[in-house]
């Protein structure tokens, strides 16, 4: 068995194998478990606060109190509703003088049963001995529920999760000496679907047992205390030493350490890692919203993403399980991603085709596998995902692998499922992004796409080493350009946002690399300000969208540089004239010193001159600020737009 404990890191390493069966992924609830010496209730609630960004509709905690009894509290709605029903000072086992130091917490995103108190986790067995929290869907729960009911068990909720508590309670009761881990092992063998589960048993109060299939689970290794959570953010206040659990693994946590096995009880490989960001990175840093802080963090995110990837004149990825020959054999690239990551992917096409002279197709991941794309060993699929958990992208990766294509992941989350199932990985080191809307991870994805383009160009020999080094240096210089944009545009973008906050709709136009910027600008405004916003390739205007232009409609135009591609610049000036003639208000993002555009811009946002491929980095930033500020002016929660979750793990 693999033992994990402080100063006793497991000697094992490497990536677990790709799971053999494809499971349906599920909404990403937040899980945190604790066994140690602190008051568990406080640790758990703080952990849940750090997981709030995942999106949830109810929350709960279970603590084995000082009398060895389970205390469970749950509440639908925001975490504060839960806090309001918690005993002050924690679950202490009143009168015993001993605090509850073992427990688990959960934020739920409803799948089976509405988001009510009774459906919130943790769930218990009838005797209130076992508590469970669950992320996933137990697909055979109807049969299991029927079996329990036939045996006289009354279920207290509509959830699929509750069956796990009853089953573990029965397995434990049948053979208490075998212990909680054996009971959990017996039960998970019967479960179908995707599940990450954490259990505690009132009769075994000094341990918690967790099982992982599909949804992520990380162990935090402290001094005399252990944590388990969906994300390191839940325990980063207490420890930065972590161990990632692989698929189909069970971990038993006690104060002294962790024991990890597979579902059969055999020793399991795990991956220890050190979390290299601190808690300040997960806090708002003086801003009203995480998103505003994250926008400002972009120069650092870009620099961190680039750092260390040019070694001895060669671009290196973070992980590469492909030989140089396998890479040289690539003759076609697909980029698959969703939402903002898809917009980054659109920019990858410009760079890779330009530098490598190889065809690149970019596709939203949810469409990719259903149309039977032509894939083989010489196809490279680049999957871009901040979370690394997005179900559409993950399924696209699996489809590509099934067709023998090679997969390269660009991801911001160390050890997430998409990079684990890929042949090569480049991490965007943007740090945690708490705001639901992607900002710093978008620009970091763009830079990462360019790094992949350069890596391919050097492999194919379409760029010499000195050319690669020159491009890399330009990428590095972009961090300063973005920093200058931030200094210059935040205030004007804010003022503009206040002025336009009452508009009904906003259109965004761009050409060439400005087109994905227009799409991304529109997406940000839609998702944050709930305003109708559309991005168009400016040349498409005359093929339909121009009918939307009416008096005073704000139109944001992303201008190319007047230098590099003068023809494009000319064409966009014509587009601006067309929309102005129809009464539009023009907001123009243009290069500093572009005097030709000035007469056509009702509002001019100037950004530094950079090379064509880097223009999206400087042009996107003002549009991010604009969207956030419009949302704020309209009174919306910038970090948590309605109906959205940070990780979308349903198809
Ligand atoms: C928009 C946004 C989403 C994500 C999309 C993909 O601001 O954040 O559109 O980009 O859901 O998410 P990841 O990158 O985690 O796969």
mmCIF file of N, CA, C and O in Angstrom, residues 336-386:
data_model
loop_
_atom_site.group_PDB
_atom_site.id
_atom_site.type_symbol
_atom_site.label_atom_id
_atom_site.label_comp_id
_atom_site.label_asym_id
_atom_site.label_seq_id
_atom_site.Cartn_x
_atom_site.Cartn_y
_atom_site.Cartn_z
ATOM 1 N N UNK A 336 -9.397 21.751 -30.169
ATOM 2 C CA UNK A 336 -10.744 21.594 -29.606
ATOM 3 C C UNK A 336 -10.798 22.265 -28.239
ATOM 4 O O UNK A 336 -9.856 22.164 -27.454
ATOM 5 N N UNK A 337 -11.879 22.953 -27.975
ATOM 6 C CA UNK A 337 -12.022 23.682 -26.713
ATOM 7 C C UNK A 337 -13.442 24.232 -26.646
ATOM 8 O O UNK A 337 -14.204 24.108 -27.611
ATOM 9 N N UNK A 338 -13.774 24.835 -25.522
ATOM 10 C CA UNK A 338 -15.113 25.423 -25.356
ATOM 11 C C UNK A 338 -14.977 26.882 -24.918
ATOM 12 O O UNK A 338 -14.042 27.242 -24.207
ATOM 13 N N UNK A 339 -15.961 27.660 -25.276
ATOM 14 C CA UNK A 339 -16.093 29.032 -24.771
ATOM 15 C C UNK A 339 -14.854 29.862 -25.026
ATOM 16 O O UNK A 339 -14.330 29.937 -26.137
ATOM 17 N N UNK A 340 -14.379 30.465 -23.960
ATOM 18 C CA UNK A 340 -13.202 31.322 -24.064
ATOM 19 C C UNK A 340 -11.986 30.539 -24.557
ATOM 20 O O UNK A 340 -11.188 31.044 -25.357
ATOM 21 N N UNK A 341 -11.851 29.314 -24.098
ATOM 22 C CA UNK A 341 -10.706 28.506 -24.526
ATOM 23 C C UNK A 341 -10.762 28.270 -26.042
ATOM 24 O O UNK A 341 -9.737 28.193 -26.722
ATOM 25 N N UNK A 342 -11.969 28.176 -26.575
ATOM 26 C CA UNK A 342 -12.137 28.031 -28.027
ATOM 27 C C UNK A 342 -11.619 29.285 -28.736
ATOM 28 O O UNK A 342 -10.977 29.202 -29.793
ATOM 29 N N UNK A 343 -11.884 30.443 -28.148
ATOM 30 C CA UNK A 343 -11.381 31.679 -28.767
ATOM 31 C C UNK A 343 -9.856 31.699 -28.763
ATOM 32 O O UNK A 343 -9.237 32.151 -29.733
ATOM 33 N N UNK A 344 -9.258 31.197 -27.693
ATOM 34 C CA UNK A 344 -7.791 31.077 -27.694
ATOM 35 C C UNK A 344 -7.367 30.129 -28.813
ATOM 36 O O UNK A 344 -6.383 30.365 -29.521
ATOM 37 N N UNK A 345 -8.151 29.059 -28.990
ATOM 38 C CA UNK A 345 -7.847 28.080 -30.040
ATOM 39 C C UNK A 345 -7.897 28.686 -31.434
ATOM 40 O O UNK A 345 -7.104 28.332 -32.309
ATOM 41 N N UNK A 346 -8.835 29.619 -31.635
ATOM 42 C CA UNK A 346 -8.902 30.269 -32.951
ATOM 43 C C UNK A 346 -7.587 30.988 -33.250
ATOM 44 O O UNK A 346 -7.119 31.022 -34.389
ATOM 45 N N UNK A 347 -6.992 31.533 -32.204
ATOM 46 C CA UNK A 347 -5.726 32.242 -32.411
ATOM 47 C C UNK A 347 -4.580 31.267 -32.656
ATOM 48 O O UNK A 347 -3.625 31.589 -33.367
ATOM 49 N N UNK A 348 -4.700 30.068 -32.084
ATOM 50 C CA UNK A 348 -3.671 29.049 -32.333
ATOM 51 C C UNK A 348 -3.562 28.772 -33.833
ATOM 52 O O UNK A 348 -2.479 28.556 -34.374
ATOM 53 N N UNK A 349 -4.693 28.806 -34.506
ATOM 54 C CA UNK A 349 -4.699 28.505 -35.947
ATOM 55 C C UNK A 349 -3.814 29.504 -36.716
ATOM 56 O O UNK A 349 -3.012 29.110 -37.562
ATOM 57 N N UNK A 350 -3.984 30.792 -36.383
ATOM 58 C CA UNK A 350 -3.184 31.792 -37.095
ATOM 59 C C UNK A 350 -1.697 31.514 -36.898
ATOM 60 O O UNK A 350 -0.907 31.588 -37.837
ATOM 61 N N UNK A 351 -1.319 31.207 -35.650
ATOM 62 C CA UNK A 351 0.105 31.036 -35.355
ATOM 63 C C UNK A 351 0.647 29.742 -35.974
ATOM 64 O O UNK A 351 1.683 29.746 -36.640
ATOM 65 N N UNK A 352 -0.067 28.646 -35.777
ATOM 66 C CA UNK A 352 0.483 27.357 -36.211
ATOM 67 C C UNK A 352 0.545 27.305 -37.742
ATOM 68 O O UNK A 352 1.544 26.872 -38.321
ATOM 69 N N UNK A 353 -0.514 27.761 -38.392
ATOM 70 C CA UNK A 353 -0.479 27.719 -39.867
ATOM 71 C C UNK A 353 0.623 28.633 -40.398
ATOM 72 O O UNK A 353 1.343 28.284 -41.329
ATOM 73 N N UNK A 354 0.766 29.784 -39.771
ATOM 74 C CA UNK A 354 1.769 30.748 -40.231
ATOM 75 C C UNK A 354 3.183 30.206 -40.030
ATOM 76 O O UNK A 354 4.024 30.276 -40.918
ATOM 77 N N UNK A 355 3.429 29.644 -38.867
ATOM 78 C CA UNK A 355 4.793 29.211 -38.542
ATOM 79 C C UNK A 355 5.116 27.824 -39.089
ATOM 80 O O UNK A 355 6.268 27.513 -39.362
ATOM 81 N N UNK A 356 4.127 26.972 -39.204
ATOM 82 C CA UNK A 356 4.411 25.560 -39.523
ATOM 83 C C UNK A 356 3.938 25.153 -40.913
ATOM 84 O O UNK A 356 4.290 24.062 -41.368
ATOM 85 N N UNK A 357 3.131 25.966 -41.557
ATOM 86 C CA UNK A 357 2.583 25.622 -42.872
ATOM 87 C C UNK A 357 1.919 24.248 -42.830
ATOM 88 O O UNK A 357 2.184 23.374 -43.663
ATOM 89 N N UNK A 358 1.067 24.055 -41.857
ATOM 90 C CA UNK A 358 0.348 22.789 -41.685
ATOM 91 C C UNK A 358 -1.115 23.169 -41.444
ATOM 92 O O UNK A 358 -1.384 24.169 -40.774
ATOM 93 N N UNK A 359 -2.070 22.410 -42.010
ATOM 94 C CA UNK A 359 -3.461 22.823 -41.815
ATOM 95 C C UNK A 359 -3.935 22.654 -40.370
ATOM 96 O O UNK A 359 -3.640 21.644 -39.724
ATOM 97 N N UNK A 360 -4.671 23.643 -39.912
ATOM 98 C CA UNK A 360 -5.208 23.614 -38.543
ATOM 99 C C UNK A 360 -6.709 23.878 -38.610
ATOM 100 O O UNK A 360 -7.146 24.837 -39.239
ATOM 101 N N UNK A 361 -7.477 23.007 -37.990
ATOM 102 C CA UNK A 361 -8.916 23.264 -37.862
ATOM 103 C C UNK A 361 -9.226 23.509 -36.399
ATOM 104 O O UNK A 361 -8.658 22.845 -35.527
ATOM 105 N N UNK A 362 -10.128 24.434 -36.138
ATOM 106 C CA UNK A 362 -10.488 24.737 -34.753
ATOM 107 C C UNK A 362 -11.973 24.448 -34.599
ATOM 108 O O UNK A 362 -12.781 24.867 -35.432
ATOM 109 N N UNK A 363 -12.316 23.743 -33.539
ATOM 110 C CA UNK A 363 -13.707 23.335 -33.424
ATOM 111 C C UNK A 363 -14.152 23.364 -31.970
ATOM 112 O O UNK A 363 -13.381 23.008 -31.073
ATOM 113 N N UNK A 364 -15.421 23.756 -31.744
ATOM 114 C CA UNK A 364 -15.921 23.659 -30.370
ATOM 115 C C UNK A 364 -16.003 22.172 -30.023
ATOM 116 O O UNK A 364 -16.454 21.350 -30.819
ATOM 117 N N UNK A 365 -15.525 21.855 -28.822
ATOM 118 C CA UNK A 365 -15.356 20.451 -28.457
ATOM 119 C C UNK A 365 -16.676 19.686 -28.503
ATOM 120 O O UNK A 365 -16.709 18.494 -28.835
ATOM 121 N N UNK A 366 -17.776 20.364 -28.193
ATOM 122 C CA UNK A 366 -19.057 19.658 -28.122
ATOM 123 C C UNK A 366 -19.534 19.201 -29.504
ATOM 124 O O UNK A 366 -20.404 18.337 -29.602
ATOM 125 N N UNK A 367 -18.988 19.769 -30.567
ATOM 126 C CA UNK A 367 -19.376 19.366 -31.918
ATOM 127 C C UNK A 367 -18.413 18.338 -32.502
ATOM 128 O O UNK A 367 -18.777 17.540 -33.357
ATOM 129 N N UNK A 368 -17.191 18.394 -32.015
ATOM 130 C CA UNK A 368 -16.091 17.675 -32.651
ATOM 131 C C UNK A 368 -16.377 16.194 -32.862
ATOM 132 O O UNK A 368 -16.359 15.687 -33.973
ATOM 133 N N UNK A 369 -16.684 15.501 -31.787
ATOM 134 C CA UNK A 369 -16.708 14.041 -31.933
ATOM 135 C C UNK A 369 -17.978 13.539 -32.591
ATOM 136 O O UNK A 369 -18.046 12.405 -33.045
ATOM 137 N N UNK A 370 -18.997 14.389 -32.644
ATOM 138 C CA UNK A 370 -20.254 13.904 -33.203
ATOM 139 C C UNK A 370 -20.285 13.942 -34.721
ATOM 140 O O UNK A 370 -21.183 13.420 -35.345
ATOM 141 N N UNK A 371 -19.278 14.608 -35.312
ATOM 142 C CA UNK A 371 -19.334 14.685 -36.773
ATOM 143 C C UNK A 371 -18.300 13.764 -37.406
ATOM 144 O O UNK A 371 -18.001 13.887 -38.581
ATOM 145 N N UNK A 372 -17.715 12.890 -36.626
ATOM 146 C CA UNK A 372 -16.792 11.889 -37.148
ATOM 147 C C UNK A 372 -15.615 12.524 -37.893
ATOM 148 O O UNK A 372 -15.410 12.281 -39.087
ATOM 149 N N UNK A 373 -14.838 13.357 -37.202
ATOM 150 C CA UNK A 373 -13.714 14.006 -37.877
ATOM 151 C C UNK A 373 -12.680 12.980 -38.334
ATOM 152 O O UNK A 373 -12.578 11.894 -37.761
ATOM 153 N N UNK A 374 -11.959 13.327 -39.371
ATOM 154 C CA UNK A 374 -10.953 12.392 -39.921
ATOM 155 C C UNK A 374 -9.687 12.503 -39.072
ATOM 156 O O UNK A 374 -8.977 13.504 -39.116
ATOM 157 N N UNK A 375 -9.443 11.460 -38.304
ATOM 158 C CA UNK A 375 -8.318 11.472 -37.359
ATOM 159 C C UNK A 375 -7.490 10.210 -37.549
ATOM 160 O O UNK A 375 -8.050 9.141 -37.779
ATOM 161 N N UNK A 376 -6.201 10.337 -37.428
ATOM 162 C CA UNK A 376 -5.351 9.142 -37.419
ATOM 163 C C UNK A 376 -4.065 9.466 -36.654
ATOM 164 O O UNK A 376 -3.955 10.527 -36.042
ATOM 165 N N UNK A 377 -3.115 8.553 -36.731
ATOM 166 C CA UNK A 377 -1.874 8.716 -35.964
ATOM 167 C C UNK A 377 -1.119 9.995 -36.298
ATOM 168 O O UNK A 377 -0.295 10.460 -35.516
ATOM 169 N N UNK A 378 -1.355 10.507 -37.477
ATOM 170 C CA UNK A 378 -0.601 11.703 -37.866
ATOM 171 C C UNK A 378 -1.406 12.987 -37.617
ATOM 172 O O UNK A 378 -1.075 14.042 -38.136
ATOM 173 N N UNK A 379 -2.475 12.857 -36.820
ATOM 174 C CA UNK A 379 -3.247 14.045 -36.450
ATOM 175 C C UNK A 379 -2.875 14.443 -35.028
ATOM 176 O O UNK A 379 -2.800 13.588 -34.139
ATOM 177 N N UNK A 380 -2.654 15.719 -34.834
ATOM 178 C CA UNK A 380 -2.460 16.219 -33.478
ATOM 179 C C UNK A 380 -3.717 16.973 -33.061
ATOM 180 O O UNK A 380 -4.153 17.877 -33.768
ATOM 181 N N UNK A 381 -4.283 16.573 -31.943
ATOM 182 C CA UNK A 381 -5.426 17.304 -31.389
ATOM 183 C C UNK A 381 -4.925 18.115 -30.202
ATOM 184 O O UNK A 381 -4.368 17.562 -29.252
ATOM 185 N N UNK A 382 -5.077 19.418 -30.299
ATOM 186 C CA UNK A 382 -4.683 20.293 -29.193
ATOM 187 C C UNK A 382 -5.952 20.614 -28.404
ATOM 188 O O UNK A 382 -6.888 21.221 -28.942
ATOM 189 N N UNK A 383 -6.002 20.156 -27.171
ATOM 190 C CA UNK A 383 -7.185 20.380 -26.326
ATOM 191 C C UNK A 383 -6.855 21.494 -25.339
ATOM 192 O O UNK A 383 -5.882 21.390 -24.603
ATOM 193 N N UNK A 384 -7.670 22.543 -25.349
ATOM 194 C CA UNK A 384 -7.390 23.683 -24.459
ATOM 195 C C UNK A 384 -8.480 23.745 -23.391
ATOM 196 O O UNK A 384 -9.663 23.783 -23.720
ATOM 197 N N UNK A 385 -8.065 23.752 -22.142
ATOM 198 C CA UNK A 385 -9.047 23.820 -21.057
ATOM 199 C C UNK A 385 -8.392 24.379 -19.805
ATOM 200 O O UNK A 385 -7.405 23.820 -19.320
ATOM 201 N N UNK A 386 -8.940 25.462 -19.314
ATOM 202 C CA UNK A 386 -8.429 26.023 -18.060
ATOM 203 C C UNK A 386 -8.543 24.992 -16.943
ATOM 204 O O UNK A 386 -7.586 24.691 -16.259
#
